[in-house]
mmCIF file of C-alpha atoms in Angstrom:
data_model
loop_
_atom_site.group_PDB
_atom_site.id
_atom_site.type_symbol
_atom_site.label_atom_id
_atom_site.label_comp_id
_atom_site.label_asym_id
_atom_site.label_seq_id
_atom_site.Cartn_x
_atom_site.Cartn_y
_atom_site.Cartn_z
ATOM 1 C CA MET A 183 -0.054 0.205 -0.057
ATOM 2 C CA LYS A 184 1.289 3.594 -0.933
ATOM 3 C CA LYS A 185 2.456 5.288 2.312
ATOM 4 C CA TYR A 186 0.071 8.984 2.500
ATOM 5 C CA LYS A 187 2.311 11.713 2.236
ATOM 6 C CA LYS A 188 1.853 14.768 4.216
ATOM 7 C CA LYS A 189 1.030 17.816 2.441
ATOM 8 C CA TYR A 190 2.503 21.010 3.300
ATOM 9 C CA LEU A 191 2.027 24.911 2.568
ATOM 10 C CA ALA A 192 5.065 27.511 3.495
ATOM 11 C CA LEU A 193 5.273 30.465 4.572
ATOM 12 C CA LEU A 194 8.212 32.558 3.699
ATOM 13 C CA ASP A 195 9.577 35.100 6.079
ATOM 14 C CA ILE A 196 9.811 38.044 4.274
ATOM 15 C CA VAL A 197 11.542 40.416 7.052
ATOM 16 C CA ILE A 198 14.632 38.294 7.058
ATOM 17 C CA THR A 199 14.720 37.746 2.939
ATOM 18 C CA GLU A 200 17.811 39.828 2.940
ATOM 19 C CA ILE A 201 19.629 37.555 5.134
ATOM 20 C CA VAL A 202 17.739 34.167 4.493
ATOM 21 C CA SER A 203 17.137 34.740 0.368
ATOM 22 C CA GLN A 204 13.903 32.919 -0.510
ATOM 23 C CA LYS A 205 15.278 30.887 -2.766
ATOM 24 C CA LEU A 206 17.105 29.282 0.379
ATOM 25 C CA GLN A 207 14.410 29.582 2.668
ATOM 26 C CA VAL A 208 12.475 27.235 0.081
ATOM 27 C CA SER A 209 15.723 24.837 0.116
ATOM 28 C CA LEU A 210 15.969 24.308 4.163
ATOM 29 C CA ILE A 211 11.818 23.686 3.491
ATOM 30 C CA LYS A 212 11.840 21.098 0.709
ATOM 31 C CA ASP A 213 14.505 19.746 2.665
ATOM 32 C CA TYR A 214 12.629 19.112 5.593
ATOM 33 C CA ILE A 215 9.639 18.100 3.313
ATOM 34 C CA THR A 216 11.432 15.231 1.804
ATOM 35 C CA LYS A 217 13.002 14.099 5.165
ATOM 36 C CA ASN A 218 9.770 13.590 6.251
ATOM 37 C CA ASN A 219 8.403 12.130 2.827
ATOM 38 C CA GLY A 220 5.810 15.165 2.106
ATOM 39 C CA ASP A 221 4.827 17.312 -0.498
ATOM 40 C CA LEU A 222 5.320 21.275 -1.002
ATOM 41 C CA VAL A 223 1.837 22.146 -2.406
ATOM 42 C CA PHE A 224 2.056 25.740 -2.429
ATOM 43 C CA TYR A 225 4.301 28.634 -0.565
ATOM 44 C CA SER A 226 3.050 32.169 -0.066
ATOM 45 C CA THR A 227 4.513 35.039 2.415
ATOM 46 C CA GLU A 228 3.114 37.794 3.744
ATOM 47 C CA ASN A 229 4.250 41.239 2.601
ATOM 48 C CA HIS A 230 4.635 45.138 3.758
ATOM 49 C CA SER A 231 0.901 45.704 5.107
ATOM 50 C CA THR A 232 0.681 42.549 6.564
ATOM 51 C CA PHE A 233 3.987 41.018 8.353
ATOM 52 C CA GLN A 234 2.752 42.179 11.421
ATOM 53 C CA ASN A 235 -0.716 40.586 11.952
ATOM 54 C CA LEU A 236 0.060 38.061 9.482
ATOM 55 C CA ASN A 237 -3.152 38.410 7.228
ATOM 56 C CA ILE A 238 -1.892 36.474 4.656
ATOM 57 C CA LEU A 239 -1.483 33.930 6.847
ATOM 58 C CA ARG A 240 -5.326 34.278 8.553
ATOM 59 C CA HIS A 241 -6.499 34.309 4.822
ATOM 60 C CA LYS A 242 -5.344 31.095 3.864
ATOM 61 C CA ILE A 243 -6.744 29.718 7.194
ATOM 62 C CA LYS A 244 -9.840 30.937 6.450
ATOM 63 C CA GLU A 245 -9.581 29.666 3.125
ATOM 64 C CA LYS A 246 -10.038 26.228 4.972
ATOM 65 C CA ILE A 247 -6.585 25.072 2.521
ATOM 66 C CA LYS A 248 -6.022 21.504 2.337
ATOM 67 C CA VAL A 249 -2.431 20.682 4.352
ATOM 68 C CA ASP A 250 -1.248 18.194 7.140
ATOM 69 C CA GLY A 251 0.778 21.049 8.083
ATOM 70 C CA ILE A 252 2.100 24.973 7.395
ATOM 71 C CA ILE A 253 6.043 25.239 7.204
ATOM 72 C CA PHE A 254 7.485 28.596 8.428
ATOM 73 C CA TYR A 255 11.033 29.059 8.257
ATOM 74 C CA SER A 256 11.280 31.277 11.770
ATOM 75 C CA LEU A 257 9.125 31.491 15.116
ATOM 76 C CA LEU A 258 10.539 35.470 14.638
ATOM 77 C CA GLN A 259 7.605 35.549 12.033
ATOM 78 C CA PHE A 260 5.157 35.248 14.556
ATOM 79 C CA CYS A 261 7.070 38.128 16.497
ATOM 80 C CA TYR A 262 6.937 41.043 14.098
ATOM 81 C CA SER A 263 4.009 42.454 15.781
ATOM 82 C CA LYS A 264 3.456 43.565 19.697
ATOM 83 C CA ARG A 265 0.891 41.585 20.319
ATOM 84 C CA ASN A 266 1.536 38.280 20.981
ATOM 85 C CA ASN A 267 0.284 35.808 18.102
ATOM 86 C CA ILE A 268 0.094 32.177 20.387
ATOM 87 C CA HIS A 269 -3.798 32.561 19.766
ATOM 88 C CA LEU A 270 -3.256 31.927 16.031
ATOM 89 C CA MET A 271 -1.254 29.490 16.337
ATOM 90 C CA GLU A 272 -4.178 27.450 18.357
ATOM 91 C CA GLN A 273 -7.015 28.293 15.840
ATOM 92 C CA ILE A 274 -4.209 26.803 13.122
ATOM 93 C CA LEU A 275 -3.672 23.445 15.571
ATOM 94 C CA ASP A 276 -7.765 23.128 15.670
ATOM 95 C CA LYS A 277 -7.872 23.181 12.324
ATOM 96 C CA LYS A 278 -5.645 19.474 13.184
ATOM 97 C CA ILE A 279 -2.766 21.441 10.722
ATOM 98 C CA GLU A 280 0.584 21.331 12.404
ATOM 99 C CA LEU A 281 3.191 24.043 12.602
ATOM 100 C CA THR A 282 6.638 23.744 11.897
ATOM 101 C CA PHE A 283 9.315 25.869 12.839
ATOM 102 C CA ILE A 284 12.625 25.212 10.250
ATOM 103 C CA ARG A 285 14.978 27.801 12.311
ATOM 104 C CA GLU A 286 14.109 26.590 15.378
ATOM 105 C CA ASN A 287 13.752 23.199 14.487
ATOM 106 C CA ILE A 288 10.331 22.230 16.559
ATOM 107 C CA THR A 289 7.256 21.092 14.664
ATOM 108 C CA LEU A 290 4.177 21.327 16.968
ATOM 109 C CA LYS A 291 1.292 18.867 15.922
ATOM 110 C CA ASN A 292 -1.144 19.425 18.325
ATOM 111 C CA LYS A 293 -2.529 22.114 21.267
ATOM 112 C CA LEU A 294 -0.741 19.967 23.964
ATOM 113 C CA GLN A 295 2.684 20.276 22.497
ATOM 114 C CA LEU A 296 1.722 23.726 22.287
ATOM 115 C CA LYS A 297 1.903 23.769 25.793
ATOM 116 C CA ASN A 298 4.386 21.935 26.456
ATOM 117 C CA LYS A 299 6.693 24.304 24.528
ATOM 118 C CA ILE A 300 4.412 27.937 25.509
ATOM 119 C CA ILE A 301 6.770 29.314 28.247
ATOM 120 C CA GLU A 302 9.243 28.848 25.524
ATOM 121 C CA ILE A 303 7.092 30.387 23.015
ATOM 122 C CA LYS A 304 6.454 33.180 25.237
ATOM 123 C CA TYR A 305 9.924 34.412 26.435
ATOM 124 C CA PHE A 306 11.102 33.839 22.210
ATOM 125 C CA PRO A 307 10.369 37.562 21.584
ATOM 126 C CA LYS A 308 11.825 39.080 24.727
ATOM 127 C CA THR A 309 15.236 37.122 24.375
ATOM 128 C CA HIS A 310 15.180 37.826 20.184
ATOM 129 C CA ASN A 311 14.043 41.149 20.705
ATOM 130 C CA SER A 312 17.459 43.419 19.538
ATOM 131 C CA LEU A 313 17.576 41.322 16.781
ATOM 132 C CA ILE A 314 13.406 41.586 15.830
ATOM 133 C CA TYR A 315 13.756 45.169 16.338
ATOM 134 C CA ASN A 316 16.926 45.192 13.745
ATOM 135 C CA LEU A 317 15.223 42.695 11.157
ATOM 136 C CA LYS A 318 12.281 44.924 11.362
ATOM 137 C CA LYS A 319 14.354 48.396 10.756
ATOM 138 C CA ASN A 320 16.283 46.698 7.806
ATOM 139 C CA PHE A 321 13.191 45.845 6.560
ATOM 140 C CA LEU A 322 11.010 49.013 6.370
ATOM 141 C CA LYS A 323 14.170 50.427 5.213
ATOM 142 C CA THR A 324 13.144 49.779 1.583
ATOM 143 C CA LEU A 325 9.603 51.467 2.346
ATOM 144 C CA LYS A 326 11.577 54.899 2.415
ATOM 145 C CA LYS A 327 13.455 54.225 -0.968
ATOM 146 C CA MET B 280 32.196 24.494 52.190
ATOM 147 C CA TYR B 281 33.863 22.501 49.359
ATOM 148 C CA ILE B 282 31.637 24.289 46.814
ATOM 149 C CA ASN B 283 32.372 27.523 47.983
ATOM 150 C CA LYS B 284 36.043 26.749 47.074
ATOM 151 C CA GLU B 285 35.051 25.765 44.146
ATOM 152 C CA LEU B 286 32.993 28.839 43.452
ATOM 153 C CA LYS B 287 36.307 30.976 44.242
ATOM 154 C CA SER B 288 38.802 29.072 42.205
ATOM 155 C CA LEU B 289 36.480 29.584 39.165
ATOM 156 C CA GLU B 290 35.679 33.505 40.374
ATOM 157 C CA LYS B 291 39.354 33.425 40.119
ATOM 158 C CA LYS B 292 40.827 31.666 36.795
ATOM 159 C CA GLY B 293 37.302 30.709 35.120
ATOM 160 C CA PHE B 294 37.543 27.289 35.055
ATOM 161 C CA ILE B 295 37.529 24.530 37.498
ATOM 162 C CA LYS B 296 37.929 20.815 37.778
ATOM 163 C CA THR B 297 35.208 18.687 39.510
ATOM 164 C CA ASN B 298 33.691 15.913 39.719
ATOM 165 C CA LEU B 299 29.864 14.731 38.947
ATOM 166 C CA ASP B 300 27.661 13.600 41.807
ATOM 167 C CA PRO B 301 28.651 9.982 42.504
ATOM 168 C CA LYS B 302 25.449 9.036 42.966
ATOM 169 C CA THR B 303 24.318 9.936 39.526
ATOM 170 C CA LEU B 304 27.483 8.323 38.210
ATOM 171 C CA LYS B 305 25.360 5.215 36.952
ATOM 172 C CA ASN B 306 22.989 6.896 34.741
ATOM 173 C CA PHE B 307 26.196 8.638 32.829
ATOM 174 C CA ARG B 308 27.290 4.584 32.637
ATOM 175 C CA LYS B 309 24.259 3.755 31.621
ATOM 176 C CA PHE B 310 24.154 6.727 28.875
ATOM 177 C CA LYS B 311 28.013 5.231 27.770
ATOM 178 C CA SER B 312 26.169 1.911 27.278
ATOM 179 C CA LYS B 313 23.365 3.249 24.897
ATOM 180 C CA ILE B 314 26.162 4.696 22.792
ATOM 181 C CA LYS B 315 28.128 2.032 22.712
ATOM 182 C CA LYS B 316 24.820 -0.267 21.523
ATOM 183 C CA HIS B 317 24.603 2.698 19.221
ATOM 184 C CA CYS B 318 27.879 2.514 17.709
ATOM 185 C CA SER B 319 28.125 -1.751 17.802
ATOM 186 C CA THR B 320 25.156 -1.799 15.847
ATOM 187 C CA MET B 321 25.662 1.082 13.267
ATOM 188 C CA LEU B 322 29.446 0.207 12.743
ATOM 189 C CA LYS B 323 28.305 -3.831 12.889
ATOM 190 C CA ASN B 324 31.475 -4.251 15.407
ATOM 191 C CA LYS B 325 30.320 -6.533 18.367
ATOM 192 C CA SER B 326 33.876 -6.051 20.174
ATOM 193 C CA PHE B 327 33.002 -1.584 19.921
ATOM 194 C CA SER B 328 35.711 0.053 22.352
ATOM 195 C CA PHE B 329 35.446 3.814 22.878
ATOM 196 C CA GLU B 330 39.084 3.813 23.521
ATOM 197 C CA ASN B 331 39.733 1.849 20.898
ATOM 198 C CA PHE B 332 37.497 3.152 18.271
ATOM 199 C CA HIS B 333 40.737 4.467 15.955
ATOM 200 C CA LYS B 334 41.388 0.951 14.820
ATOM 201 C CA ILE B 335 37.841 0.425 13.137
ATOM 202 C CA PRO B 336 38.597 1.956 9.634
ATOM 203 C CA ILE B 337 35.968 4.777 9.156
ATOM 204 C CA GLU B 338 36.159 7.306 6.417
ATOM 205 C CA ASP B 339 35.918 11.327 8.051
ATOM 206 C CA ILE B 340 32.912 11.283 6.383
ATOM 207 C CA LYS B 341 31.078 8.375 8.258
ATOM 208 C CA LEU B 342 32.349 9.789 11.264
ATOM 209 C CA ASN B 343 30.575 12.801 11.011
ATOM 210 C CA ASN B 344 27.799 10.780 10.314
ATOM 211 C CA LEU B 345 27.784 8.528 13.132
ATOM 212 C CA ARG B 346 28.520 11.566 15.357
ATOM 213 C CA LEU B 347 25.395 13.439 14.364
ATOM 214 C CA SER B 348 23.694 10.383 14.378
ATOM 215 C CA LEU B 349 24.453 9.845 18.265
ATOM 216 C CA ILE B 350 24.040 13.659 18.524
ATOM 217 C CA LYS B 351 20.089 13.376 17.278
ATOM 218 C CA SER B 352 19.535 9.826 19.367
ATOM 219 C CA PHE B 353 20.584 11.248 22.461
ATOM 220 C CA SER B 354 18.805 14.802 21.729
ATOM 221 C CA ALA B 355 15.863 13.039 21.644
ATOM 222 C CA ASP B 356 16.143 12.064 25.418
ATOM 223 C CA ASN B 357 16.289 15.042 27.484
ATOM 224 C CA ASN B 358 17.374 13.172 29.992
ATOM 225 C CA LEU B 359 21.238 13.819 29.149
ATOM 226 C CA ASN B 360 20.858 17.333 30.089
ATOM 227 C CA GLU B 361 18.650 17.345 33.237
ATOM 228 C CA THR B 362 21.439 14.082 34.231
ATOM 229 C CA VAL B 363 24.147 16.571 33.728
ATOM 230 C CA TYR B 364 21.976 19.588 35.434
ATOM 231 C CA PHE B 365 21.415 17.395 38.448
ATOM 232 C CA SER B 366 24.930 16.055 38.536
ATOM 233 C CA LEU B 367 26.741 19.567 38.767
ATOM 234 C CA LYS B 368 23.341 21.328 40.495
ATOM 235 C CA LYS B 369 25.007 23.835 43.364
ATOM 236 C CA LEU B 370 27.641 24.799 40.845
ATOM 237 C CA ILE B 371 25.554 25.539 37.712
ATOM 238 C CA ASP B 372 22.758 27.375 40.209
ATOM 239 C CA ALA B 373 25.520 29.118 42.123
ATOM 240 C CA CYS B 374 26.744 30.831 38.672
ATOM 241 C CA VAL B 375 23.767 31.301 36.299
ATOM 242 C CA GLY B 376 20.842 31.886 38.710
ATOM 243 C CA PRO B 377 17.358 29.882 39.533
ATOM 244 C CA ASP B 378 16.111 30.756 35.748
ATOM 245 C CA ILE B 379 18.345 28.066 33.812
ATOM 246 C CA ILE B 380 18.178 27.608 29.795
ATOM 247 C CA VAL B 381 20.543 25.067 28.080
ATOM 248 C CA GLN B 382 21.790 24.086 25.051
ATOM 249 C CA LYS B 383 18.920 22.057 23.117
ATOM 250 C CA SER B 384 21.344 19.422 21.430
ATOM 251 C CA CYS B 385 24.813 18.372 23.851
ATOM 252 C CA ASN B 386 27.913 18.138 21.458
ATOM 253 C CA LEU B 387 29.735 15.341 21.328
ATOM 254 C CA VAL B 388 33.422 15.420 19.962
ATOM 255 C CA ILE B 389 35.794 12.498 18.810
ATOM 256 C CA GLN B 390 39.305 13.120 18.453
ATOM 257 C CA ARG B 391 40.929 9.736 17.142
ATOM 258 C CA PRO B 392 44.731 10.033 18.040
ATOM 259 C CA ASN B 393 46.926 12.213 15.365
ATOM 260 C CA ASP B 394 43.696 13.443 13.879
ATOM 261 C CA ILE B 395 44.234 17.276 13.098
ATOM 262 C CA ASN B 396 40.359 18.198 12.466
ATOM 263 C CA ARG B 397 39.906 20.098 15.603
ATOM 264 C CA SER B 398 38.776 23.475 16.464
ATOM 265 C CA PRO B 399 41.327 26.176 16.488
ATOM 266 C CA PHE B 400 42.940 27.556 19.532
ATOM 267 C CA HIS B 401 39.401 30.053 20.685
ATOM 268 C CA LYS B 402 37.091 31.397 23.199
ATOM 269 C CA ASP B 403 32.946 30.595 22.954
ATOM 270 C CA ALA B 404 32.259 34.428 23.869
ATOM 271 C CA PRO B 405 31.181 36.859 22.795
ATOM 272 C CA ALA B 406 29.360 34.442 19.777
ATOM 273 C CA ASN B 407 28.235 32.928 23.098
ATOM 274 C CA SER B 408 27.152 34.539 25.877
ATOM 275 C CA ASN B 409 29.443 35.992 28.241
ATOM 276 C CA TYR B 410 27.113 34.946 30.761
ATOM 277 C CA GLU B 411 27.296 31.081 29.995
ATOM 278 C CA ILE B 412 29.516 28.301 31.380
ATOM 279 C CA VAL B 413 30.512 25.470 29.347
ATOM 280 C CA ILE B 414 30.328 21.660 30.806
ATOM 281 C CA TRP B 415 33.264 19.240 29.447
ATOM 282 C CA LEU B 416 32.454 15.507 30.138
ATOM 283 C CA PRO B 417 35.344 13.164 28.531
ATOM 284 C CA LEU B 418 33.543 9.964 28.262
ATOM 285 C CA VAL B 419 36.896 8.405 29.083
ATOM 286 C CA ASP B 420 39.786 8.924 30.729
ATOM 287 C CA CYS B 421 42.040 11.757 29.003
ATOM 288 C CA VAL B 422 45.259 11.838 29.940
ATOM 289 C CA GLY B 423 48.137 14.611 27.977
ATOM 290 C CA THR B 424 47.001 15.612 24.433
ATOM 291 C CA MET B 425 43.495 13.713 25.130
ATOM 292 C CA SER B 426 42.582 16.612 27.021
ATOM 293 C CA MET B 427 42.855 20.462 26.832
ATOM 294 C CA TYR B 428 44.346 23.599 27.379
ATOM 295 C CA MET B 429 42.972 26.067 29.490
ATOM 296 C CA PHE B 430 43.613 29.334 29.917
ATOM 297 C CA ASP B 431 43.234 30.840 33.316
ATOM 298 C CA VAL B 432 41.365 34.106 33.057
ATOM 299 C CA GLU B 433 44.759 36.331 34.666
ATOM 300 C CA ASN B 434 46.721 34.882 30.767
ATOM 301 C CA HIS B 435 43.271 36.521 28.787
ATOM 302 C CA GLU B 436 44.930 39.463 27.569
ATOM 303 C CA ARG B 437 48.213 37.502 26.704
ATOM 304 C CA ALA B 438 46.282 34.899 24.443
ATOM 305 C CA LYS B 439 44.397 38.022 22.878
ATOM 306 C CA ILE B 440 47.519 39.175 21.756
ATOM 307 C CA PHE B 441 48.778 36.261 20.591
ATOM 308 C CA LEU B 442 46.053 35.081 18.623
ATOM 309 C CA ARG B 443 46.212 38.697 16.722
ATOM 310 C CA LYS B 444 49.336 37.260 14.474
ATOM 311 C CA GLN B 445 49.279 34.584 12.409
ATOM 312 C CA ASN B 446 50.714 31.488 14.259
ATOM 313 C CA SER B 447 52.028 28.254 13.342
ATOM 314 C CA GLU B 448 50.957 25.316 14.837
ATOM 315 C CA LYS B 449 54.474 25.108 16.174
ATOM 316 C CA GLU B 450 53.940 28.203 17.891
ATOM 317 C CA ILE B 451 50.515 27.743 18.921
ATOM 318 C CA ASP B 452 51.766 24.289 20.800
ATOM 319 C CA LYS B 453 54.636 26.028 21.912
ATOM 320 C CA PHE B 454 52.283 29.254 23.424
ATOM 321 C CA CYS B 455 50.015 26.679 24.797
ATOM 322 C CA LYS B 456 52.821 24.535 26.945
ATOM 323 C CA LYS B 457 53.938 27.995 28.528
ATOM 324 C CA TYR B 458 50.740 30.025 29.292
ATOM 325 C CA GLY B 459 47.841 27.158 29.869
ATOM 326 C CA LYS B 460 47.277 24.200 31.740
ATOM 327 C CA LEU B 461 46.796 20.727 30.332
ATOM 328 C CA LEU B 462 45.054 18.675 33.206
ATOM 329 C CA ASN B 463 44.308 15.191 33.081
ATOM 330 C CA TYR B 464 40.443 13.643 33.476
ATOM 331 C CA LYS B 465 38.949 10.504 34.430
ATOM 332 C CA PHE B 466 35.542 9.511 33.177
ATOM 333 C CA GLY B 467 33.531 10.927 36.363
ATOM 334 C CA GLU B 468 35.308 14.547 36.057
ATOM 335 C CA VAL B 469 34.171 17.017 33.929
ATOM 336 C CA LEU B 470 35.831 20.517 33.738
ATOM 337 C CA ILE B 471 33.576 23.734 33.942
ATOM 338 C CA PHE B 472 34.660 27.110 32.081
ATOM 339 C CA TRP B 473 33.332 30.469 31.532
ATOM 340 C CA THR B 474 33.093 31.266 27.677
ATOM 341 C CA ASN B 475 35.181 33.728 27.612
ATOM 342 C CA ASN B 476 38.465 31.333 28.766
ATOM 343 C CA TYR B 477 40.244 30.602 25.975
ATOM 344 C CA HIS B 478 41.167 27.204 25.424
ATOM 345 C CA TYR B 479 42.933 24.587 22.823
ATOM 346 C CA ILE B 480 42.794 21.210 21.863
ATOM 347 C CA PRO B 481 45.753 19.734 20.754
ATOM 348 C CA VAL B 482 45.974 16.709 18.602
ATOM 349 C CA ASN B 483 45.646 13.895 20.320
ATOM 350 C CA ARG B 484 49.090 12.141 20.008
ATOM 351 C CA GLU B 485 47.951 9.316 23.102
ATOM 352 C CA LYS B 486 47.080 5.932 21.773
ATOM 353 C CA LYS B 487 43.232 6.140 22.501
ATOM 354 C CA THR B 488 40.731 7.867 20.790
ATOM 355 C CA ARG B 489 39.329 10.913 23.327
ATOM 356 C CA TRP B 490 35.005 10.648 23.701
ATOM 357 C CA SER B 491 34.128 13.595 25.227
ATOM 358 C CA LEU B 492 30.454 15.982 25.705
ATOM 359 C CA ASN B 493 30.170 20.034 25.820
ATOM 360 C CA LEU B 494 27.009 21.187 26.942
ATOM 361 C CA ARG B 495 26.186 24.777 27.900
ATOM 362 C CA PHE B 496 23.750 26.584 31.006
ATOM 363 C CA LYS B 497 22.606 29.852 31.126
ATOM 364 C CA ASN B 498 19.709 32.141 33.026
ATOM 365 C CA LEU B 499 17.055 32.856 30.712
ATOM 366 C CA PHE B 500 17.324 36.580 31.516
ATOM 367 C CA THR B 501 21.140 37.210 31.166
ATOM 368 C CA PRO B 502 21.921 38.784 27.700
ATOM 369 C CA TYR B 503 22.382 36.409 24.861
ATOM 370 C CA GLY B 504 25.289 36.069 21.999
ATOM 371 C CA THR B 505 24.049 34.924 18.842
ATOM 372 C CA LYS B 506 22.340 32.287 19.902
ATOM 373 C CA ASN B 507 18.932 32.472 21.190
ATOM 374 C CA LEU B 508 16.409 30.818 23.018
ATOM 375 C CA LEU B 509 14.582 28.006 20.656
ATOM 376 C CA ASP B 510 17.044 28.074 18.300
ATOM 377 C CA TYR B 511 19.996 27.061 20.714
ATOM 378 C CA TYR B 512 19.176 26.879 24.159
ATOM 379 C CA GLN B 513 15.361 25.122 25.817
ATOM 380 C CA ILE B 514 14.000 26.103 29.479
ATOM 381 C CA LEU B 515 15.528 23.834 31.983
ATOM 382 C CA LYS B 516 14.096 25.335 34.855
ATOM 383 C CA THR B 517 12.149 28.317 36.199
ATOM 384 C CA SER B 518 11.905 30.754 39.528
ATOM 385 C CA PRO B 519 9.207 30.364 41.297
ATOM 386 C CA LEU B 520 8.604 34.194 40.812
ATOM 387 C CA THR B 521 9.064 33.430 36.667
ATOM 388 C CA LYS B 522 6.343 31.131 37.021
ATOM 389 C CA LEU B 523 4.309 33.319 38.778
ATOM 390 C CA LEU B 524 5.093 35.996 36.293
ATOM 391 C CA ASN B 525 3.929 33.588 33.581
ATOM 392 C CA SER B 526 0.441 32.507 35.163
ATOM 393 C CA ILE B 527 -0.658 36.279 35.453
ATOM 394 C CA GLU B 528 0.900 37.498 31.631
ATOM 395 C CA LYS B 529 -1.473 36.782 29.138
ATOM 396 C CA VAL B 530 -1.280 34.639 26.109
#
């Protein structure tokens, strides 16, 4: 019997692109998917107006996308807004869609796994404060050009 | 009292040689047996021994794959980080405080006799945090060049100036012999050092292979280097106050 292949949506980090190019992010994500015997069905990215509120991701979730998992380049993508986006993670997991963060090598398959990592996820933006600030500053400079 | 003496020594030199808690030694022996079993299976060698590992013909790439697969196998098992912590709890707590984070995956180094592939003369900070300690834990008895040179904090400036020059292997060896300390370690003894301490791994000129682990601990709230929470560290324990704050902070 043919083994079921998981389908993934990749959501690239637009803010970090100048350092980690989209091509490299895709390559790293594909590498993860290959190792996990899955298929990348689609990839997308936020833009200058949505990178903080993750509206493109929110829209995808509302669209009822048929994927088993969403792969992000980094957990940083959930930290560009002052508001914590943990609630959004819960919404995605409620839909039985797993979350993977390549840079941090973390996969959350359900809300229990999220709960077990919650302290680290909550402290992640605090401990990455200056990196997030500088990445955002660098990203937003392109708007001034 | 014993701990205070060790802490004073650490404060003065930036490193100490100490013992794992004897009560936890059996856990480390168990851990060693697991590695041995893993190696025996992977290498299809029933008489595998750590010290005689170099007698097994294995290419550098395969050696690295074996090393990575071992790291992966014990990274999946959080017990190792905890075992190291509980074995040195008093010292680690005194150095980094109550909110402790630990390197996500423990490093394993396999140094065969006359193998020139090794880390250069360096210190871990500032790439790693200045507020961090490293536990170097040999899995075999390490004598002579199976060990590593450590530099007292008082030799910090001297090493810094020396490393500004282009030095030959011979010059580095000579410098390290003069100013560094090369201590012998038995299995069950560990080296604890500050990330700002210079250290140098000589070519292993003994007749046995060196197997060692290294693992880093720091406080959740102290400044970070280039490595950070979740990409490099995970929380090991938090203080009652942090737990309280965490329980009332909005998600």
